[in-house]
Amino acid sequence: MIADAVELSAVAGLGFRKIAVKLDRPESTVRDWLRDFTANAPAIAAAFAVRVHRGTAEALGFWPAPALTQKTNAWAMLMAHAQVLAHQHRAVAQPVVKVPWQYAALFAHGPWFFSRVGWPDGVQHQLALPRQG
């Protein structure tokens, strides 16, 4: 349900009230889901950009165009990650493999993907420990 709400917000541009009606969920619940995703959007986009880049030599072919909002950028990077996973496994399974973005997200980040506490405040870009000698 949370993935559906995020997709309806990011792709269709619906607000939490319309999504709540569509999904038959309380408005406050949908509003909280969308707030959490939006708050985590920069960390999500950064984490999955790394996964897309590391996932294949053809990463640029999967790279999404810049979007207007951080939420939409995060969703687009999740879609790109799903496409990379499908690309990596196409020879094993069959010529056409599709991986839903929410499965790719859960596979990569685990059950905390949609959690309020599932994402750090920032991404560490420096070494965790200083180099020795």
PDB file of N, CA and C in Angstrom, residues 48 78 81-82 85 99-111 113-114 119:
ATOM      1  N   PHE A  48      20.469   4.900  -4.108  1.00  0.00           N
ATOM      2  CA  PHE A  48      20.163   4.118  -5.302  1.00  0.00           C
ATOM      3  C   PHE A  48      20.922   4.605  -6.531  1.00  0.00           C
ATOM      4  N   LEU A  78      14.836   4.849  -8.081  1.00  0.00           N
ATOM      5  CA  LEU A  78      14.356   3.511  -7.732  1.00  0.00           C
ATOM      6  C   LEU A  78      13.961   2.732  -8.986  1.00  0.00           C
ATOM      7  N   HIS A  81      17.074   1.599 -10.718  1.00  0.00           N
ATOM      8  CA  HIS A  81      17.653   0.438 -10.031  1.00  0.00           C
ATOM      9  C   HIS A  81      16.897  -0.833 -10.421  1.00  0.00           C
ATOM     10  N   ALA A  82      15.590  -0.755 -10.477  1.00  0.00           N
ATOM     11  CA  ALA A  82      14.791  -1.916 -10.891  1.00  0.00           C
ATOM     12  C   ALA A  82      15.152  -2.332 -12.315  1.00  0.00           C
ATOM     13  N   LEU A  85      18.494  -4.175 -12.234  1.00  0.00           N
ATOM     14  CA  LEU A  85      18.323  -5.553 -11.768  1.00  0.00           C
ATOM     15  C   LEU A  85      17.753  -6.432 -12.879  1.00  0.00           C
ATOM     16  N   VAL A  99      11.236  -5.987 -13.051  1.00  0.00           N
ATOM     17  CA  VAL A  99      11.337  -5.968 -11.597  1.00  0.00           C
ATOM     18  C   VAL A  99      10.589  -4.738 -11.109  1.00  0.00           C
ATOM     19  N   PRO A 100       9.491  -4.921 -10.360  1.00  0.00           N
ATOM     20  CA  PRO A 100       8.783  -3.755  -9.824  1.00  0.00           C
ATOM     21  C   PRO A 100       9.708  -2.956  -8.905  1.00  0.00           C
ATOM     22  N   TRP A 101       9.624  -1.636  -8.971  1.00  0.00           N
ATOM     23  CA  TRP A 101      10.541  -0.792  -8.212  1.00  0.00           C
ATOM     24  C   TRP A 101      10.464  -1.068  -6.720  1.00  0.00           C
ATOM     25  N   GLN A 102       9.268  -1.353  -6.193  1.00  0.00           N
ATOM     26  CA  GLN A 102       9.162  -1.574  -4.754  1.00  0.00           C
ATOM     27  C   GLN A 102       9.873  -2.860  -4.331  1.00  0.00           C
ATOM     28  N   TYR A 103       9.891  -3.879  -5.195  1.00  0.00           N
ATOM     29  CA  TYR A 103      10.627  -5.102  -4.882  1.00  0.00           C
ATOM     30  C   TYR A 103      12.124  -4.834  -4.907  1.00  0.00           C
ATOM     31  N   ALA A 104      12.554  -4.059  -5.894  1.00  0.00           N
ATOM     32  CA  ALA A 104      13.969  -3.708  -5.980  1.00  0.00           C
ATOM     33  C   ALA A 104      14.400  -2.912  -4.756  1.00  0.00           C
ATOM     34  N   ALA A 105      13.548  -2.015  -4.307  1.00  0.00           N
ATOM     35  CA  ALA A 105      13.863  -1.199  -3.129  1.00  0.00           C
ATOM     36  C   ALA A 105      13.948  -2.054  -1.878  1.00  0.00           C
ATOM     37  N   LEU A 106      12.992  -2.935  -1.698  1.00  0.00           N
ATOM     38  CA  LEU A 106      12.992  -3.801  -0.521  1.00  0.00           C
ATOM     39  C   LEU A 106      14.153  -4.784  -0.559  1.00  0.00           C
ATOM     40  N   PHE A 107      14.478  -5.282  -1.746  1.00  0.00           N
ATOM     41  CA  PHE A 107      15.604  -6.194  -1.902  1.00  0.00           C
ATOM     42  C   PHE A 107      16.915  -5.502  -1.511  1.00  0.00           C
ATOM     43  N   ALA A 108      17.062  -4.268  -1.928  1.00  0.00           N
ATOM     44  CA  ALA A 108      18.309  -3.550  -1.685  1.00  0.00           C
ATOM     45  C   ALA A 108      18.423  -3.015  -0.262  1.00  0.00           C
ATOM     46  N   HIS A 109      17.321  -2.551   0.296  1.00  0.00           N
ATOM     47  CA  HIS A 109      17.393  -1.859   1.583  1.00  0.00           C
ATOM     48  C   HIS A 109      16.728  -2.631   2.716  1.00  0.00           C
ATOM     49  N   GLY A 110      16.011  -3.677   2.393  1.00  0.00           N
ATOM     50  CA  GLY A 110      15.370  -4.476   3.430  1.00  0.00           C
ATOM     51  C   GLY A 110      14.049  -3.906   3.891  1.00  0.00           C
ATOM     52  N   PRO A 111      13.498  -4.491   4.952  1.00  0.00           N
ATOM     53  CA  PRO A 111      12.155  -4.106   5.389  1.00  0.00           C
ATOM     54  C   PRO A 111      12.055  -2.689   5.948  1.00  0.00           C
ATOM     55  N   PHE A 113      12.917  -0.019   4.346  1.00  0.00           N
ATOM     56  CA  PHE A 113      12.866   0.959   3.262  1.00  0.00           C
ATOM     57  C   PHE A 113      11.775   1.998   3.480  1.00  0.00           C
ATOM     58  N   PHE A 114      10.586   1.556   3.852  1.00  0.00           N
ATOM     59  CA  PHE A 114       9.474   2.482   4.042  1.00  0.00           C
ATOM     60  C   PHE A 114       9.345   2.969   5.480  1.00  0.00           C
ATOM     61  N   TRP A 119      16.374   5.456   7.173  1.00  0.00           N
ATOM     62  CA  TRP A 119      17.387   6.161   6.398  1.00  0.00           C
ATOM     63  C   TRP A 119      18.187   7.074   7.313  1.00  0.00           C
TER      64      TRP A 119
END
